CSV table of C-alpha atoms in Angstrom, one decimal:
chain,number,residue,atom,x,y,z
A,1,UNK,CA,80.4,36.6,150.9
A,2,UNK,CA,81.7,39.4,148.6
A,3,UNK,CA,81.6,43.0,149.9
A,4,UNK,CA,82.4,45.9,147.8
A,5,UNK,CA,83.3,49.5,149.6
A,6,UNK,CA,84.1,52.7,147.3
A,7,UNK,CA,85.8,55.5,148.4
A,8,UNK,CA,87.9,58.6,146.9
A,9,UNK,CA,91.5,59.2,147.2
A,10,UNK,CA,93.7,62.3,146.5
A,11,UNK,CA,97.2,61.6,145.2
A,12,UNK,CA,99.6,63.9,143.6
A,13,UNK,CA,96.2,66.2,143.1
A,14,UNK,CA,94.9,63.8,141.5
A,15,UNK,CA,91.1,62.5,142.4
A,16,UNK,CA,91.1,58.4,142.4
A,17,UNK,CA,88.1,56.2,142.8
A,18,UNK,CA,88.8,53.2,145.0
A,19,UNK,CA,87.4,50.0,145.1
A,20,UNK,CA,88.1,47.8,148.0
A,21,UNK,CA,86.5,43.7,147.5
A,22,UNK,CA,86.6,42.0,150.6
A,23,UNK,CA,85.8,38.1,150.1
A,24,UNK,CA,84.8,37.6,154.2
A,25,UNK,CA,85.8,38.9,157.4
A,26,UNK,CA,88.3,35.9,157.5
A,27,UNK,CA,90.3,36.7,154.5
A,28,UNK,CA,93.4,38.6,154.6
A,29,UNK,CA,93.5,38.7,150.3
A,30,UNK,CA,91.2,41.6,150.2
A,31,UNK,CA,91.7,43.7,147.0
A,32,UNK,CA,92.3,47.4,146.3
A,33,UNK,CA,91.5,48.6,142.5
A,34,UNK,CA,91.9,52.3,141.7
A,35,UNK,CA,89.8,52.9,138.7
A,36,UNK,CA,91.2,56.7,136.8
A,37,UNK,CA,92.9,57.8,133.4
A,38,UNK,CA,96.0,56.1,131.8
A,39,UNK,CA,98.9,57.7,133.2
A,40,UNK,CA,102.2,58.0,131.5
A,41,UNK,CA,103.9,55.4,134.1
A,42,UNK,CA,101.2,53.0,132.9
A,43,UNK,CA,103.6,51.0,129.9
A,44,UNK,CA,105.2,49.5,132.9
A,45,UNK,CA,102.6,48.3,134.7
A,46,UNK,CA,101.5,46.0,131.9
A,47,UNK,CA,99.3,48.0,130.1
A,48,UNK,CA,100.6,46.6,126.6
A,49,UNK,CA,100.3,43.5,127.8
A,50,UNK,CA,96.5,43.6,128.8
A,51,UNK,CA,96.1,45.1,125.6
A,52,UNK,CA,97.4,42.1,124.2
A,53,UNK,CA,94.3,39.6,125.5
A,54,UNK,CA,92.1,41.5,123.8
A,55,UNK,CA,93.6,42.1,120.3
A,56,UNK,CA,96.8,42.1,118.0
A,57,UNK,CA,98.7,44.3,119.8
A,58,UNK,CA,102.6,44.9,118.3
A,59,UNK,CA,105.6,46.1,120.9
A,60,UNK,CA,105.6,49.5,121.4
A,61,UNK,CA,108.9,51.1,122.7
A,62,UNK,CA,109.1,53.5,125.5
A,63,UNK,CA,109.5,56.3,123.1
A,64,UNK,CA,106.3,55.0,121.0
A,65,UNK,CA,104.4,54.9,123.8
A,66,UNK,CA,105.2,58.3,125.5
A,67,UNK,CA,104.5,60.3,122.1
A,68,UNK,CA,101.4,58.4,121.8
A,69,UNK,CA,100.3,59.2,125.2
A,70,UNK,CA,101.5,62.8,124.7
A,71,UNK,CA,99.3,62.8,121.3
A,72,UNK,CA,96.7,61.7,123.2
A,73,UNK,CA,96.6,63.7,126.0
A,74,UNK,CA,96.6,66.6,124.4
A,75,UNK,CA,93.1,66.0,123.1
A,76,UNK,CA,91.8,66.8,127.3
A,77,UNK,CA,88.7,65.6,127.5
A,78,UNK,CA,88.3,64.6,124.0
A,79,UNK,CA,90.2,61.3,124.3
A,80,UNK,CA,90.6,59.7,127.8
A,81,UNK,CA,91.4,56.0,128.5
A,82,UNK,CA,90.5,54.7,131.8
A,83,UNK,CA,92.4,52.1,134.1
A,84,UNK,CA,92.1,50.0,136.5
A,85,UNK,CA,95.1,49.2,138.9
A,86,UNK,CA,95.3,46.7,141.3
A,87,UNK,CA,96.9,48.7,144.1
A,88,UNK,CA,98.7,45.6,145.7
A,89,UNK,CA,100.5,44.3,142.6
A,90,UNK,CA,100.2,48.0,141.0
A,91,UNK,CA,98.9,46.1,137.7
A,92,UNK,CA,96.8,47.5,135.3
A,93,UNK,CA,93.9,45.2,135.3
A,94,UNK,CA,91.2,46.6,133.1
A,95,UNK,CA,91.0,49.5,130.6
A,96,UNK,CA,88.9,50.6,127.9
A,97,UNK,CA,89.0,54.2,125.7
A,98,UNK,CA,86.1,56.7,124.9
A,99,UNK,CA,86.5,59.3,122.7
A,100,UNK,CA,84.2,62.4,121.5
A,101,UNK,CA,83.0,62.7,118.1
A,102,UNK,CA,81.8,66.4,117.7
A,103,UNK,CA,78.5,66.5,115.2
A,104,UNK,CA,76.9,69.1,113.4
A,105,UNK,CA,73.5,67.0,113.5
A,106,UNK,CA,71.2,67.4,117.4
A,107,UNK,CA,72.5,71.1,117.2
A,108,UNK,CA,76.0,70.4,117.2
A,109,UNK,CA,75.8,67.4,118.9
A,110,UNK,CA,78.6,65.3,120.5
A,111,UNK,CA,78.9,61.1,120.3
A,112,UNK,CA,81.0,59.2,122.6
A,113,UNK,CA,82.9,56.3,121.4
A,114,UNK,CA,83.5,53.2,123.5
A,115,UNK,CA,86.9,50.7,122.6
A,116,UNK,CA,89.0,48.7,123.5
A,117,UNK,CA,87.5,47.5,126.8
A,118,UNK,CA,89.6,44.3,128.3
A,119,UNK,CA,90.0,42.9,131.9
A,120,UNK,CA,93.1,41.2,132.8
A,121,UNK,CA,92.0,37.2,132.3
A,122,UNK,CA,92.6,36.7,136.3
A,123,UNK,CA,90.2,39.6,137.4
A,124,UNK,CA,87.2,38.6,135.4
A,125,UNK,CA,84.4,38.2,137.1
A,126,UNK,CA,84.6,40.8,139.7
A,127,UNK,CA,82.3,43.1,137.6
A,128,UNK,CA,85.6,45.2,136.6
A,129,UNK,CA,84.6,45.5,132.8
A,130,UNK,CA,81.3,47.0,134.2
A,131,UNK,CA,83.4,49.9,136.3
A,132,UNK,CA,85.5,50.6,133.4
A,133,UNK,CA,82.4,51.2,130.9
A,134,UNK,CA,80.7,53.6,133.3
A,135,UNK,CA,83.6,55.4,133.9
A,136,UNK,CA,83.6,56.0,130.2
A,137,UNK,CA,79.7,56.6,129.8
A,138,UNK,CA,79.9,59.3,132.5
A,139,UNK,CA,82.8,60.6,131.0
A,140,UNK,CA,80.8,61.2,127.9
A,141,UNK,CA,77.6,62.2,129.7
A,142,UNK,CA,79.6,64.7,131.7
A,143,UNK,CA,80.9,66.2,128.5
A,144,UNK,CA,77.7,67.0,126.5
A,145,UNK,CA,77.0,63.7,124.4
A,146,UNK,CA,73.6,62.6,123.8
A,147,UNK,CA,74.8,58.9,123.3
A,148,UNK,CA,77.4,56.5,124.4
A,149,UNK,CA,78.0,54.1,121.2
A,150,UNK,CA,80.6,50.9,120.6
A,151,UNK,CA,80.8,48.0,118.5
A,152,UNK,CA,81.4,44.3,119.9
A,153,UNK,CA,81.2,40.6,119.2
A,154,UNK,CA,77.7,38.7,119.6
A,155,UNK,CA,79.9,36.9,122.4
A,156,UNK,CA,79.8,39.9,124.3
A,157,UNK,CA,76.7,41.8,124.0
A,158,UNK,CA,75.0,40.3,127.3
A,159,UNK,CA,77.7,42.2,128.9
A,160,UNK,CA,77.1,45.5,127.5
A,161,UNK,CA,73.3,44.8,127.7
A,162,UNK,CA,74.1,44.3,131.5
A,163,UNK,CA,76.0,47.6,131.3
A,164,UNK,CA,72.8,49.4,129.9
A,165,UNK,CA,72.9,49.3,126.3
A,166,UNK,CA,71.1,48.2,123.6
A,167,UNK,CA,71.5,46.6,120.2
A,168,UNK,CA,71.1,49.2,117.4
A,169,UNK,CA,71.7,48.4,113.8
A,170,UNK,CA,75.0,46.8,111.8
A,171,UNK,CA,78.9,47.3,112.1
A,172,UNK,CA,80.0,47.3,109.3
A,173,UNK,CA,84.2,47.4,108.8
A,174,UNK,CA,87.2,48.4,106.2
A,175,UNK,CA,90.4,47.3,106.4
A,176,UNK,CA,93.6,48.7,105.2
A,177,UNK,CA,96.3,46.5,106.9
C-alpha cells in the first residue's frame, strides 16, 4: 500500500512543497520529492539530462545555462519552470515550464502556456507529471489567466485529460531549424 503525505518546508526563505511516498510501514525506501521553481544549482542535478528524455536537447555549458536562467528569471512571474527533486539523490526528477501570454482580447486577458513537461523514466508512475502540471495551472490561475493551454502527442492526451483538460482544436507547427 502506497501512502502520500504533503507538507511545506522553509529553506533559505524559500517556501517548498514536499511530498513524502511511503510504499508500507515495512519499507525503509520511502521517498521525499520537493516540487518548486528551477533554481540556478539545478544544471547539476541533471536537469539537461531529463530534458534530454523528452526531446533533442544539445549540451549547454555552465555559462549557457546561467545566462539562460538569468534571462529567464528576470521575466518573475511571467516565465517559471517547476521541479521536482528527489531529496535523497537530490535529482531533478520531473519539470515542466509555463509561461504568460498577455492578450488584448477578454479585457486584456492573460494565457498560460504549458511545455516541456517530462518525468525522469524511473519515477513514472508515481503521479509526478500530474504534480508538476498543477503547479503550473495554479501558477497561471494565481496570476490572472482565464486558461491554461499546451500542445501534446495523441500518446499523451489521457494524461492531460487526467490532469483536467480537454481537447480543443489543431496544432499546427513551423520550423526553422
Amino acid at each position: 500500500m502506497t501512502q502520500t503525505l504533503f507538507g511545506i518546508e522553509k529553506l533559505n526563505h524559500k517556501y517548498f512543497l514536499f511530498i513524502v511516498m511511503q510504499n508500507n510501514k515495512d519499507s525503509t525506501d520511502d521517498e521525499t520529492y520537493r516540487v518548486r521553481k528551477l533554481e540556478i544549482t539545478d544544471k547539476k542535478k541533471g536537469f539537461m539530462e531529463l530534458l534530454q528524455q523528452l526531446t533533442i536537447c544539445d549540451p549547454v555549458t555552465d555559462d549557457e545555462f546561467q545566462n539562460r536562467f538569468k534571462e529567464l528569471e528576470s521575466y518573475g512571474d511571467d516565465h517559471v519552470i517547476c521541479v521536482i527533486e528527489n531529496a535523497t539523490s537530490s535529482k531533478i526528477i520531473a519539470t515542466g515550464s509555463v509561461f504568460i501570454e498577455k492578450k488584448f482580447i477578454r479585457s486584456c486577458g492573460k494565457v498560460g502556456h504549458i511545455e516541456d513537461i517530462v518525468v525522469d523514466s524511473s519515477a513514472r508512475g508515481l503521479q509526478l507529471g500530474k504534480k508538476v502540471v498543477n503547479f503550473l495551472a495554479d501558477h497561471a490561475r494565481s496570476t490572472g489567466c482565464y486558461k491554461v493551454i499546451l500542445d501534446c502527442s495523441a500518446d499523451n492526451k489521457a494524461f492531460y485529460e487526467k490532469c483536467g483538460f480537454k481537447e480543443k482544436e489543431i496544432q499546427m507547427v513551423k520550423y526553422f531549424v
